[in-house]
Amino acid sequence: MSSPCAEARLPRLLLAIAELPASGTPDQGAARGRQQGTGSEQARQGHDNGRQPRRIQAGIRGEAASHLGRERLSRLAAGLGFDCPVAGWSPRGAGPPRHPGLPSPWTTCLSHSGSLVVAGLAEVPVGLDIECPDRRQRQRHRSRLDGLIATLPEASVRRAIQRAPDALAAFYRAWTLYEAHYKLGCLEGQPPDHVLATRIGSLMALDLTDMNSHSNSHTNSQQSGDPLYAWQAQNDRLTLSLCAREPGLTIEMCLGGLEFPDWTGLPQTFD
């Protein structure tokens, strides 16, 4: 017979955050050389038009982030006593990373933006998304903010962003919530048609400072039905959102790395 304490234990989410180096690994450097050679040939043939190098750079950076994220997943798994070599993870582009050495109920979550990668192992499905724009991207987003807000499907979310003290920060909170909700649906085997087909209206908070933050054990009040729960962390550099079906998670930051902002539990909503 289990004890009340055991019955009350919250599911665990182990997270690791890492930063991409300014230059890639030797393998990635070789890939960069091959890609740049291809790009140069296309440029000579008149097909580049100034865009190919950026696409190549984005592809190389995505490959590097995918590898770094899987390396962090392997280290998180090792901390739990699971043998999950990096080479055994499912390939990039095939959905959430899977590994034959990772036992149930553990699932993965992975996201990258800019130079940051966040990887996680959870005892329940968790949708995760990070936004880490650099200075130039923030300037561009701010100059186009009205148009970006207009693309969001829910009037309540658009109004919340427009009324927020920092509208750009509020937009990042909204966008990462849409992404995290979408990824949760994919983990559950019911992917929405697209990211903005999800709904987050009652999750959207005007200002994170108005809500209670907790550093380790994170819970939301539970109600009847099939609710959606969310947590967010934000500072001047990054925004991170989590979505799950559980009313509480024990979020553990592992493997050192960057200092992380406190987590905030958002009001629950229903699908």
Tab-separated table of N, CA and C in Angstrom, residues 24-34 63 67:
chain	number	residue	atom	x	y	z
A	24	GLY	N	30.656	25.599	-35.059
A	24	GLY	CA	30.173	24.243	-34.843
A	24	GLY	C	31.279	23.261	-34.544
A	25	THR	N	30.895	21.997	-34.382
A	25	THR	CA	31.840	20.911	-34.192
A	25	THR	C	32.568	20.665	-35.500
A	26	PRO	N	33.659	19.849	-35.495
A	26	PRO	CA	34.342	19.546	-36.756
A	26	PRO	C	33.405	18.953	-37.799
A	27	ASP	N	32.515	18.047	-37.393
A	27	ASP	CA	31.585	17.462	-38.356
A	27	ASP	C	30.679	18.525	-38.945
A	28	GLN	N	30.228	19.429	-38.093
A	28	GLN	CA	29.360	20.492	-38.586
A	28	GLN	C	30.133	21.450	-39.476
A	29	GLY	N	31.426	21.646	-39.155
A	29	GLY	CA	32.252	22.487	-40.003
A	29	GLY	C	32.408	21.894	-41.394
A	30	ALA	N	32.564	20.562	-41.438
A	30	ALA	CA	32.657	19.901	-42.733
A	30	ALA	C	31.354	20.045	-43.501
A	31	ALA	N	30.250	19.892	-42.775
A	31	ALA	CA	28.947	20.060	-43.424
A	31	ALA	C	28.798	21.479	-43.949
A	32	ARG	N	29.299	22.447	-43.160
A	32	ARG	CA	29.218	23.833	-43.602
A	32	ARG	C	30.002	24.026	-44.891
A	33	GLY	N	31.180	23.412	-44.962
A	33	GLY	CA	31.985	23.539	-46.166
A	33	GLY	C	31.290	22.957	-47.377
A	34	ARG	N	30.666	21.776	-47.191
A	34	ARG	CA	29.954	21.152	-48.296
A	34	ARG	C	28.781	22.018	-48.738
A	63	GLU	N	20.793	21.890	-37.522
A	63	GLU	CA	21.439	20.589	-37.331
A	63	GLU	C	22.269	20.589	-36.043
A	67	HIS	N	21.593	18.263	-32.647
A	67	HIS	CA	22.611	17.392	-32.055
A	67	HIS	C	22.859	17.744	-30.592
